[in-house]
C-alpha positions as CSV (number, residue, x, y, z in Angstrom):
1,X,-22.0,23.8,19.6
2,X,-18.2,23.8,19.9
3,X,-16.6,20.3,21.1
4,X,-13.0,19.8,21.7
5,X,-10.6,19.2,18.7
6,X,-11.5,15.4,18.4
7,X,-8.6,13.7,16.8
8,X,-6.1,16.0,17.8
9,X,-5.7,15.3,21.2
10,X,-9.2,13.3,21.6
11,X,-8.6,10.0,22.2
12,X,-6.0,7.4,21.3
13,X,-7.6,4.2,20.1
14,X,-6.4,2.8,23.8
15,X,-8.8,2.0,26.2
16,X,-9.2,5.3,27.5
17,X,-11.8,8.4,28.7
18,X,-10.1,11.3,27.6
19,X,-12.0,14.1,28.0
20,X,-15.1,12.1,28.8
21,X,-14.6,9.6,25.2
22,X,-16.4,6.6,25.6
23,X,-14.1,3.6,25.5
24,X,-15.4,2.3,22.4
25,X,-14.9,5.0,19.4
26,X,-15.1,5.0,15.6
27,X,-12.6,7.3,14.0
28,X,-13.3,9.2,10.5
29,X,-10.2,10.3,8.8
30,X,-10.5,12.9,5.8
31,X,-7.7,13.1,3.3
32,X,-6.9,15.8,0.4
33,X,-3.6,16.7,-0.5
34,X,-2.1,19.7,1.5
35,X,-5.2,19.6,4.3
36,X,-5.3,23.0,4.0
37,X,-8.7,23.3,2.0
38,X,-10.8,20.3,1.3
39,X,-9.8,17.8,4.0
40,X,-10.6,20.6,6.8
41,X,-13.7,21.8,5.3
42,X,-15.0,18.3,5.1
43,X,-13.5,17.2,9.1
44,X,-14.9,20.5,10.7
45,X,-19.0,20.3,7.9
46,X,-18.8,16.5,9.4
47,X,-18.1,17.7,13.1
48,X,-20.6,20.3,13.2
49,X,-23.2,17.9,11.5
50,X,-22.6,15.4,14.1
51,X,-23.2,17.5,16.9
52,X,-25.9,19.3,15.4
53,X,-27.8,15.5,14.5
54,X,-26.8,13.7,17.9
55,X,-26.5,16.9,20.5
56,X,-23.9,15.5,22.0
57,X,-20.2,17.5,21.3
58,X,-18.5,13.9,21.6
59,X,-20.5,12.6,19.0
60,X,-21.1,9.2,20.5
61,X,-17.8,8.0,20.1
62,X,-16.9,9.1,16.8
63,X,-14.3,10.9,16.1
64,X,-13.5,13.6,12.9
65,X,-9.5,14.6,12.0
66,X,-7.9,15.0,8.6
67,X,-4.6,14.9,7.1
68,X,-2.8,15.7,3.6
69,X,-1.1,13.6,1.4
70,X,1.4,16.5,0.9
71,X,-0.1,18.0,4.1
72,X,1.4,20.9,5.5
73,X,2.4,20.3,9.1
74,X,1.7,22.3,11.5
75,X,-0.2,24.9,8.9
76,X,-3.8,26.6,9.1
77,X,-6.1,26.4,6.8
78,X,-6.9,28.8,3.8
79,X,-8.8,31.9,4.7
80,X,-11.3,30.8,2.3
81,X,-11.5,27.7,3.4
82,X,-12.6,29.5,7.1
83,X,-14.6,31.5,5.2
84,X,-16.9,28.4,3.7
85,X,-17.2,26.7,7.3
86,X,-18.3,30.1,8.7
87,X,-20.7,30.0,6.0
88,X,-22.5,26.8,7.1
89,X,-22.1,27.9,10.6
90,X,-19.2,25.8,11.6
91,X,-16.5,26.4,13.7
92,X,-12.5,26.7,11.8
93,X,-10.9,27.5,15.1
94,X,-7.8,25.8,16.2
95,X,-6.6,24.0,12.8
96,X,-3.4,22.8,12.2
97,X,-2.5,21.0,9.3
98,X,-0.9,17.3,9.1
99,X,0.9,15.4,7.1
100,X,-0.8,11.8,6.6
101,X,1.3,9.1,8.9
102,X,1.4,5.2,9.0
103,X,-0.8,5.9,12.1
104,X,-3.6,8.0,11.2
105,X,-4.5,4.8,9.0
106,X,-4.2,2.1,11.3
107,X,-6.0,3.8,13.9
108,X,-9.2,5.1,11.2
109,X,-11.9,3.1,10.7
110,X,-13.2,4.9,8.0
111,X,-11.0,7.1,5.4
112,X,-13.1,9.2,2.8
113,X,-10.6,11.2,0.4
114,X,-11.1,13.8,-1.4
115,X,-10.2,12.2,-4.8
116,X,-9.4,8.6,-6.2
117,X,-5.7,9.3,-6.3
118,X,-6.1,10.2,-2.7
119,X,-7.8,6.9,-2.0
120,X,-5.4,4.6,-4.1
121,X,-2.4,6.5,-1.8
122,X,-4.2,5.6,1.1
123,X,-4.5,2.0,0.2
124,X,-1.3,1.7,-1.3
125,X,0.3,2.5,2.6
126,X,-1.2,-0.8,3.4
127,X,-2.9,-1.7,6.9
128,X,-5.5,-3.4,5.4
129,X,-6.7,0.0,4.7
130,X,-9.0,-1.2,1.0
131,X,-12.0,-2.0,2.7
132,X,-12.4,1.4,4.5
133,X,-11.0,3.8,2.4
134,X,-13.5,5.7,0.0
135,X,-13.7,8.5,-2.0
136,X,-16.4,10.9,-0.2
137,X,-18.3,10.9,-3.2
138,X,-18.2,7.0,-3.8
139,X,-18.9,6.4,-0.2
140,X,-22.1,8.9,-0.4
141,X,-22.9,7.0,-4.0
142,X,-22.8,3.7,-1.8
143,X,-24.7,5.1,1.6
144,X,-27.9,6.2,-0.6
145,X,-28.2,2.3,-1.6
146,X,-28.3,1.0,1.8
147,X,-31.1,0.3,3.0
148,X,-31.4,2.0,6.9
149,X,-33.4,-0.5,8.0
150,X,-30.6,-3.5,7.5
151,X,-28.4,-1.2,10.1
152,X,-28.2,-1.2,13.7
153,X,-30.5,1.4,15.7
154,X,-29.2,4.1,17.1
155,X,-30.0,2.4,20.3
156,X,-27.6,0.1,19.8
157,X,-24.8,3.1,19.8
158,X,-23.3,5.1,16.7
159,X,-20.0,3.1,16.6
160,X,-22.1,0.0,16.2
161,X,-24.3,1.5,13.1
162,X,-20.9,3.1,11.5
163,X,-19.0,-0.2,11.6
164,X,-21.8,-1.7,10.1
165,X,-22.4,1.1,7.7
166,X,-18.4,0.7,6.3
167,X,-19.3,-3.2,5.8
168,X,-22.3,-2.4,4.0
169,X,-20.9,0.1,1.9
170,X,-17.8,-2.0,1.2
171,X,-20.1,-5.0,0.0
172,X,-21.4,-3.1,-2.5
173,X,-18.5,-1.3,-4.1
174,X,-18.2,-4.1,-7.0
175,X,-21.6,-3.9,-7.9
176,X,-22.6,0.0,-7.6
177,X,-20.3,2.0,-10.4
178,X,-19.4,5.8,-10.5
179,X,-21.6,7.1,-13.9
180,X,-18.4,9.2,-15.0
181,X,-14.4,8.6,-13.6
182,X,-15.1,12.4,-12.5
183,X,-18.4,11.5,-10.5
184,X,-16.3,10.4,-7.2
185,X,-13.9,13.9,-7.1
186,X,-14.0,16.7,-5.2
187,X,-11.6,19.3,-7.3
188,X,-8.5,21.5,-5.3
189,X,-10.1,24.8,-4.9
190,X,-6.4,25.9,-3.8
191,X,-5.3,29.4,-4.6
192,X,-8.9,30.0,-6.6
193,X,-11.0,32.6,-5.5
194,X,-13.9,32.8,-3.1
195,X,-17.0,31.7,-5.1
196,X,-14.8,28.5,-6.3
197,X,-14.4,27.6,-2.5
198,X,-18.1,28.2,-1.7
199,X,-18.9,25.6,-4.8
200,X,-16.8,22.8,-3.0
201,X,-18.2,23.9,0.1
202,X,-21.6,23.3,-1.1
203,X,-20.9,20.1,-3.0
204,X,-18.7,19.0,0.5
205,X,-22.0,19.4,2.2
206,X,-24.0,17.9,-0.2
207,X,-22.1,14.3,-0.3
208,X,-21.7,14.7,3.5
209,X,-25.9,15.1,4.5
210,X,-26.7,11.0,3.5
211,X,-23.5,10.3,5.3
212,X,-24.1,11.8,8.4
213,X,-27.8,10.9,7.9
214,X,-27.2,7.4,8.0
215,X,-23.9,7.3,10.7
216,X,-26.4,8.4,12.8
217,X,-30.0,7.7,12.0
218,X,-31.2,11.4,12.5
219,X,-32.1,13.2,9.4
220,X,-30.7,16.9,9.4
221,X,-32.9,19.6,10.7
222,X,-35.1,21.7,8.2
């Protein structure tokens, strides 16, 4: 299921129907360094898990963009990188790389990075951005410990359950500890080879299934 590119032209955090958007949206913004490799892997495996749980191409209201902490404007991303969404069946078309902006911060509701350095950049930009910025791995860590039950059904809307679902996850950060400093990273596969790519893929996809699982209440298909 292809949808249009959500968070590049998607939507504006106004009160707005772009493109059919419901008014009230929930933006998810992924962050590595050049958003060339990790941070569009992880935007497009969320988009296409999204649409493949809730069968609907706008998600809801949610919306999934990226950008780099380094990123390189206006670039696509690695051929391998194509390569490990084509893999899991996703679509790479119509990337272009950014550079993470004042903007893309304010406006995100949720910011998962792709390592701790990533996160502390994040936060250190300001915007009140501590509360929602997490590591992907600490925020899949934190996810598994929430009880579903304590969130909002699905009847209630997605935007509802994932603002509840950043609280939640937020609450427990003090109390639920990474086993190892290396447990909440997702390594640079930049310039390695193939299989390299298609082990971050896979561990990508991994830390993203409990997330998407409980943004929207609908386990993934077997």
């Amino acid at each position: 299921m292809t949808a249009p590119d959500a968070g590049r032209g998607i939507g504006n955090g106004e009160e707005t129907t772009t493109f059919g958007l419901p008014r009230d949206s929930f933006r998810i913004l992924h962050v590595s360094t050049g958003n060339v490799c990790r941070s569009p892997i992880t935007e497009r495996l969320t988009r296409h898990a999204l649409a493949d749980r809730l069968g609907d191409p706008l998600w809801g209201g949610l919306i999934v963009e990226s950008a780099g902490t380094w990123g390189h404007e206006g670039a696509p991303m690695e051929a391998n990188a194509e390569t490990v969404l084509a893999d899991f069946g996703a679509d790479p078309s119509g990337f272009v790389g950014r550079e993470l902006l004042d903007d893309h911060v304010i406006r995100a509701d949720l910011v998962l990075t792709a390592t701790r350095d990533h996160r502390a950049q994040v936060v250190s930009m300001g915007h009140s951005a501590g509360l929602r910025t997490f590591t992907l791995k600490e925020f899949t860590r934190l996810v598994r410990a929430i009880d579903p039950a304590t969130l909002p059904p699905l009847e209630d809307g997605v935007v509802e359950r994932a603002r509840a679902l950043v609280r939640a996850a937020a609450a427990l950060r003090g109390w639920l500890l990474a086993p190892t400093a290396e447990a909440d990273e997702v390594f640079d596969p930049y310039g390695a080879p193939l299989p390299f790519f298609r082990s971050i893929g896979d561990e990508i996809h991994e830390a993203l299934d409990p997330v998407v699982t409980a943004l929207t209440g609908v386990p993934a298909r077997t």
